[in-house]
mmCIF file of C-alpha atoms in Angstrom:
data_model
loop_
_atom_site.group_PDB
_atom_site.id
_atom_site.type_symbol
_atom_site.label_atom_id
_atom_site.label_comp_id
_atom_site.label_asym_id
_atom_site.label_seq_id
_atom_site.Cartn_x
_atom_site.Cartn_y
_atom_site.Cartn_z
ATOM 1 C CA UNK A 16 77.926 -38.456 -72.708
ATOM 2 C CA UNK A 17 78.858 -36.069 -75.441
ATOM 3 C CA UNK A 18 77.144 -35.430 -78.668
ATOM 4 C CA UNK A 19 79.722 -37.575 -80.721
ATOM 5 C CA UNK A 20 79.748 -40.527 -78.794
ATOM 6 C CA UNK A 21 75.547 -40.752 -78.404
ATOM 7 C CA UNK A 22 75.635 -40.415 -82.364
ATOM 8 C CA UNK A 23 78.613 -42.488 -82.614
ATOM 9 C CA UNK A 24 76.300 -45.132 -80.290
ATOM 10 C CA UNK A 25 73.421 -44.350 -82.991
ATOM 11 C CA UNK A 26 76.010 -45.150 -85.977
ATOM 12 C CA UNK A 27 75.674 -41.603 -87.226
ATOM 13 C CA UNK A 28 79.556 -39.851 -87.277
ATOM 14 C CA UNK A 29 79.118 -36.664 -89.962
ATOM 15 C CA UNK A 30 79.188 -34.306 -87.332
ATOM 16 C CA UNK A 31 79.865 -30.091 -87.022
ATOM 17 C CA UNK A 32 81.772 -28.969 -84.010
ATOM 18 C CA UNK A 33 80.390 -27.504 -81.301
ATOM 19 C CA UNK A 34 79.766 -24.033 -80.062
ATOM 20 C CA UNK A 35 79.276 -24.269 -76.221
ATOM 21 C CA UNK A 36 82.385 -22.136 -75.312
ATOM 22 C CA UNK A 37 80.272 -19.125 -77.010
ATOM 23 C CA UNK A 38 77.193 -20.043 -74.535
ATOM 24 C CA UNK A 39 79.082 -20.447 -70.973
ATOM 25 C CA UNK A 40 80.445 -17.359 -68.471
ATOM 26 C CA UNK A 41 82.506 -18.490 -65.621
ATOM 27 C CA UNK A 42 82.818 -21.694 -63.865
ATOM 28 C CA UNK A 43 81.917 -22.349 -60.391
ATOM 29 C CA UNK A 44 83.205 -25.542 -59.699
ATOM 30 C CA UNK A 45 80.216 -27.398 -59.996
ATOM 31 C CA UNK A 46 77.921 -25.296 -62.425
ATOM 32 C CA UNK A 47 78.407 -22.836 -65.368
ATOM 33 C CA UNK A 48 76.998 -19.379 -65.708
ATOM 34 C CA UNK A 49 75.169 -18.622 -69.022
ATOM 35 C CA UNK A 50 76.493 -15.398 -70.444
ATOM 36 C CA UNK A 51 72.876 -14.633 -71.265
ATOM 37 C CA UNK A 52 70.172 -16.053 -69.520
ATOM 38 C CA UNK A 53 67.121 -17.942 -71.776
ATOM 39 C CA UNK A 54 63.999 -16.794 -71.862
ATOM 40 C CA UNK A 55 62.152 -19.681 -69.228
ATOM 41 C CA UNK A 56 58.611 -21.215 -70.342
ATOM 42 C CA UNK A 57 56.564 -21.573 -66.851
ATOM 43 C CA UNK A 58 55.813 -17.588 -65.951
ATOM 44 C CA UNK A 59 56.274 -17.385 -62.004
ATOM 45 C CA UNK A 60 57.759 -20.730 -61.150
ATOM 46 C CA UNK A 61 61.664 -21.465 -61.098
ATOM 47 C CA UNK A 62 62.379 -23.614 -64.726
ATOM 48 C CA UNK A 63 64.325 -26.921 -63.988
ATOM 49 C CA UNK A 64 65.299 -28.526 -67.732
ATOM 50 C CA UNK A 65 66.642 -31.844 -67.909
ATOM 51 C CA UNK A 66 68.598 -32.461 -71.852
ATOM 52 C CA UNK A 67 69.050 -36.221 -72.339
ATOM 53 C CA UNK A 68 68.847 -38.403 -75.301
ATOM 54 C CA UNK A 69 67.832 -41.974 -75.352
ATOM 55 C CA UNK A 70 71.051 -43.386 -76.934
ATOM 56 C CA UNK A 71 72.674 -42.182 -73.939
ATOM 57 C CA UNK A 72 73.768 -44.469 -71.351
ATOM 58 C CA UNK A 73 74.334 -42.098 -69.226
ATOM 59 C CA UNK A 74 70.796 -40.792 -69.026
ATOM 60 C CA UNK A 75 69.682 -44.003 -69.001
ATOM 61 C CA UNK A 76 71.324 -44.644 -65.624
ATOM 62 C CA UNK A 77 69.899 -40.972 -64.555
ATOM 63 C CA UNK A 78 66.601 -41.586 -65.626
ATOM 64 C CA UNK A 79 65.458 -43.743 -62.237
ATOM 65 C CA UNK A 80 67.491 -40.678 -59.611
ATOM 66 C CA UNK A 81 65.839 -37.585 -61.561
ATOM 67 C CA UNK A 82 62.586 -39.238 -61.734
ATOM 68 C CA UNK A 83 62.512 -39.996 -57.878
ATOM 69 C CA UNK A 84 63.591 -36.235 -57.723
ATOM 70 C CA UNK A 85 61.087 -34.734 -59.413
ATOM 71 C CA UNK A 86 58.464 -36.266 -56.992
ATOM 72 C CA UNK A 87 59.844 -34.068 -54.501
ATOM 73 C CA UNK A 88 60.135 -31.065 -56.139
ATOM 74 C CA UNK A 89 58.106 -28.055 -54.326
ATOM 75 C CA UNK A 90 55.206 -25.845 -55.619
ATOM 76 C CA UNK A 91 56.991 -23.161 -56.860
ATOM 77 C CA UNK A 92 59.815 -25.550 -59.644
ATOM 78 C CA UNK A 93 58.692 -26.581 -63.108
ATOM 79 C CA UNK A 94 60.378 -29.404 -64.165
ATOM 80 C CA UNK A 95 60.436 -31.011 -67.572
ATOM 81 C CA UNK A 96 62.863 -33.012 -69.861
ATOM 82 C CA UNK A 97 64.082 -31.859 -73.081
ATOM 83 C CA UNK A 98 65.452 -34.913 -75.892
ATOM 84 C CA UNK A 99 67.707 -33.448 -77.798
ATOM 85 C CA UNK A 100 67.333 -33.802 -81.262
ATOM 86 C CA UNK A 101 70.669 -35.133 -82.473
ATOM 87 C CA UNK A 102 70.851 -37.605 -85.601
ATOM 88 C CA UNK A 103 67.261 -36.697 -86.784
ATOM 89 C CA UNK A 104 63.836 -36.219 -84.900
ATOM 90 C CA UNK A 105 62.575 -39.219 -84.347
ATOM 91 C CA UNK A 106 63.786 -40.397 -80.818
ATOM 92 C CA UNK A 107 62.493 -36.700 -79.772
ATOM 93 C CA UNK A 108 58.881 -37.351 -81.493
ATOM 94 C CA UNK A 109 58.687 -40.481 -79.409
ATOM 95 C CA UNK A 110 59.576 -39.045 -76.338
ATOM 96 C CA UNK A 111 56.445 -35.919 -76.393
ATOM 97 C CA UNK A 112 54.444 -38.535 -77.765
ATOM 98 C CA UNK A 113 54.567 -41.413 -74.711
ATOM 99 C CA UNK A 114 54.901 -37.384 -72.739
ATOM 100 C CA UNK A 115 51.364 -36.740 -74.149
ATOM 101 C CA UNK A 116 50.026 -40.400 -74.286
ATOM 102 C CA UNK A 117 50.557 -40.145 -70.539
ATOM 103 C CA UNK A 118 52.903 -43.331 -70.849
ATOM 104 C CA UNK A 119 56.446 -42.362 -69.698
ATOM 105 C CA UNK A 120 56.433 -45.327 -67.831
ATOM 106 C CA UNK A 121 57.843 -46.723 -70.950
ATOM 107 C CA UNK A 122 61.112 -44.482 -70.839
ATOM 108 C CA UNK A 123 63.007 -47.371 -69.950
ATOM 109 C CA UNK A 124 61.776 -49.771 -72.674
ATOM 110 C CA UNK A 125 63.142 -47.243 -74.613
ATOM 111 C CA UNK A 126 66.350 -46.860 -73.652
ATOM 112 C CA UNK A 127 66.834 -50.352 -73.613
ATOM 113 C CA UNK A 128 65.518 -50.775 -77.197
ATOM 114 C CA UNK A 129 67.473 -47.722 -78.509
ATOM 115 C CA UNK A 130 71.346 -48.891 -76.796
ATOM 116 C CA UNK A 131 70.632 -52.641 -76.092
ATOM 117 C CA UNK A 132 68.044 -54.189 -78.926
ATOM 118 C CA UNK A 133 69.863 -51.100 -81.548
ATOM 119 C CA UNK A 134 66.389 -50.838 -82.463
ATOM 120 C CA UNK A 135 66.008 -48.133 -84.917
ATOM 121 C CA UNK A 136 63.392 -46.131 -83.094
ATOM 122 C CA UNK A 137 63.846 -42.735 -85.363
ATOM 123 C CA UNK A 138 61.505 -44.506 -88.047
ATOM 124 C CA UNK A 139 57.999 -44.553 -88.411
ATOM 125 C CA UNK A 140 57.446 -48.116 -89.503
ATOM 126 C CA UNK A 141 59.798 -49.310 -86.268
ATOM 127 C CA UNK A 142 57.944 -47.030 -84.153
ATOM 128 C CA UNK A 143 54.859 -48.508 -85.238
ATOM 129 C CA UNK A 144 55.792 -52.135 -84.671
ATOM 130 C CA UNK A 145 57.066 -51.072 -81.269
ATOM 131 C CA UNK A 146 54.077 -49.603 -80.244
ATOM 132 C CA UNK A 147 52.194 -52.858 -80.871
ATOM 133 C CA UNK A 148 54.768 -55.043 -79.174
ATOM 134 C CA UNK A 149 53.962 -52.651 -75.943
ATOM 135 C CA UNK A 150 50.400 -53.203 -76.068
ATOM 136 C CA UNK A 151 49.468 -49.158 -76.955
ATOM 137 C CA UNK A 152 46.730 -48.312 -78.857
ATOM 138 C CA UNK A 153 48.573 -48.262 -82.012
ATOM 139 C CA UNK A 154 46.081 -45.874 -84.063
ATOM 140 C CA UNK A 155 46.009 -43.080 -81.516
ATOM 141 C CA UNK A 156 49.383 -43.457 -80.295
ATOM 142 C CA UNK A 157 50.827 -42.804 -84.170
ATOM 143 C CA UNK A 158 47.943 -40.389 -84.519
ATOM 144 C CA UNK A 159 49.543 -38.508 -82.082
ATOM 145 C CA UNK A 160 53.567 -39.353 -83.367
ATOM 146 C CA UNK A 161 52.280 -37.363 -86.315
ATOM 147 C CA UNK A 162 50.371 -34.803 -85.072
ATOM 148 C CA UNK A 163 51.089 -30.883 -85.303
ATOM 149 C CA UNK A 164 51.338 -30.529 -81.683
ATOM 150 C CA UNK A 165 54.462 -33.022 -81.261
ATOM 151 C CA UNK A 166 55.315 -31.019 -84.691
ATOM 152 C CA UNK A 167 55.689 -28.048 -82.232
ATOM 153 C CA UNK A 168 57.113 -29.493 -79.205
ATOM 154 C CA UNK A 169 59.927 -31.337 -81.146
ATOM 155 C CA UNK A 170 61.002 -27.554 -82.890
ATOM 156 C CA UNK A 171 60.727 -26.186 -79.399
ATOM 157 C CA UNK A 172 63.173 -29.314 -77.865
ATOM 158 C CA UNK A 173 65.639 -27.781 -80.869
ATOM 159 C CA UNK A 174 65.323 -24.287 -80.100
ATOM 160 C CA UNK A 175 66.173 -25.271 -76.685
ATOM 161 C CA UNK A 176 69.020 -27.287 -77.112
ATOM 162 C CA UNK A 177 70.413 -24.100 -80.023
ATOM 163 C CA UNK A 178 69.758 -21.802 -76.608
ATOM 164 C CA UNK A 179 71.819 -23.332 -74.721
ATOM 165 C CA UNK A 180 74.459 -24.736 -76.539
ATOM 166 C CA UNK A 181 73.978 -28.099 -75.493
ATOM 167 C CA UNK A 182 76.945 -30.346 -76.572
ATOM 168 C CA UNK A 183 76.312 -33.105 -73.714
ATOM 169 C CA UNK A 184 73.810 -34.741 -71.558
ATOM 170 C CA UNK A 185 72.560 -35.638 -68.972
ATOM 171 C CA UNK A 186 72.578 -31.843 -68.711
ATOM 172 C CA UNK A 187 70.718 -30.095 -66.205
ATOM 173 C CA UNK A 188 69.517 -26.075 -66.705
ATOM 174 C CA UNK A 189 68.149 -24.003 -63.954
ATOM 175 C CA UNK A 190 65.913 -20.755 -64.180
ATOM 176 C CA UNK A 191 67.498 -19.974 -67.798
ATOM 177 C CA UNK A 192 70.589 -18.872 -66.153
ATOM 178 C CA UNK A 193 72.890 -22.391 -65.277
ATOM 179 C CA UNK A 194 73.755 -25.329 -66.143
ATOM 180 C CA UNK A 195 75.126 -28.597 -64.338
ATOM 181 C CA UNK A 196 75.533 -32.172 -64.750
ATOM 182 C CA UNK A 197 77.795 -35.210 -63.192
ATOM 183 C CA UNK A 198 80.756 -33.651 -64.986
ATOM 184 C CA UNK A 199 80.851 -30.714 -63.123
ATOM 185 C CA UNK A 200 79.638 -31.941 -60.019
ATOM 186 C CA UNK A 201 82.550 -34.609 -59.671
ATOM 187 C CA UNK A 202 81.074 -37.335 -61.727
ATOM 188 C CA UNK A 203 78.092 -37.953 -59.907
ATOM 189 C CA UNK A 204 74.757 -38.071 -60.691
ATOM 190 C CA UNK A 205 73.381 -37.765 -56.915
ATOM 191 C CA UNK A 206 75.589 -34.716 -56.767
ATOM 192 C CA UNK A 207 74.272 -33.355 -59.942
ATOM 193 C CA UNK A 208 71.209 -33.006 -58.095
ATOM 194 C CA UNK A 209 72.182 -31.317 -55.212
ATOM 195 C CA UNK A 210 73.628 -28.530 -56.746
ATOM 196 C CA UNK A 211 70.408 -28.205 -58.612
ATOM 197 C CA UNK A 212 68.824 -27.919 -55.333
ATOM 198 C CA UNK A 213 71.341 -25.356 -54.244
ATOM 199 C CA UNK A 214 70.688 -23.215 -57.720
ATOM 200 C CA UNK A 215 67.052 -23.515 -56.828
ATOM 201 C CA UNK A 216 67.710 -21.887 -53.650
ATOM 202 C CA UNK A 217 70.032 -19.153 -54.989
ATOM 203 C CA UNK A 218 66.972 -18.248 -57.645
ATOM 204 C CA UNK A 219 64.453 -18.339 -54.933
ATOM 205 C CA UNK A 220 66.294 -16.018 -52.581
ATOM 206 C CA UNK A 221 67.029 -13.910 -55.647
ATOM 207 C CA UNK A 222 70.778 -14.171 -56.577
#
């Protein structure tokens, strides 16, 4: 899902066009080649980003596969998942928050409050409520919502997402230097992840 629709979901439609055409070398069938790699965050393991936003359904029907994924992932890959922060920062502070609070179990709820309930989860006060109505700890959880450290993680998510020209998601980016999704791999997430796992490869053996 592209960045107009998942704002267009969110009822936000002011938007700038994007740039990824500036960020992409050649095709190859099923991934792209960033003309200049990004800097990765995890010295001496193989960087696996996932871009998604919670007003996507898209990622929402991703968010089960990747998850069972990740499980499986060897030693030597760092995966993480990157909201990006289109329409305001709010959905993105939620996500590092339940990421710190150790509750990602909760992704779901999310994504079904966010495209289904059209809950507005990028303010405080809703944010609040829905805390309570999931049983958290309300105090620390919005301690944390407002803390300097989500501050930092949310600016990072954007610096990210600037990098590498995101403009859709699910996206997936691998060791700074390619990106894939269902798009590119013929519409399927399951094949998404494969070529992931080929990309993996081709870093590891040093391509």
């Amino acid at each position: 899902m592209n960045r107009r629709d998942v704002l267009q979901q969110l009822g936000a439609f002011a938007l700038l066009a994007s740039p990824v055409g500036l960020a992409l070398g050649q095709a190859r069938g099923s991934f792209q080649v960033l003309k200049s790699a990004v800097p990765t965050n995890v010295p001496n393991k193989i960087e696996v980003l996932e871009f998604f936003h919670y007003g996507c359904s898209h990622c929402q029907a991703f968010e089960p596969l990747v998850a069972q994924w990740a499980k499986r992932l060897p030693d030597d890959v760092a995966f993480a998942q990157v909201p990006v922060v289109w329409g305001g920062e709010g959905l993105a502070r939620l996500y590092y928050t339940l990421l710190v609070s150790k509750r990602l179990d909760l992704n779901e709820k999310v994504f079904v409050a966010v495209q289904k309930k059209r809950l507005p989860l990028d303010k405080l006060d809703v944010v609040r409520e829905w805390a309570e109505a999931n049983k958290l700890d309300v105090s620390a959880f919005m301690g944390i919502y407002k803390s300097m450290g989500i501050e930092t993680n949310v600016g990072r998510a954007k610096t990210l997402v600037s990098s590498y020209k995101i403009d859709s998601v699910p996206t997936m980016a691998v060791a700074g230097r390619f990106l894939t999704s269902a798009t590119m791999a013929g519409n399927s997430h399951e094949a998404a992840l494969k070529v992931v796992d080929s990309l993996i490869e081709r870093v590891r053996k040093g391509e």
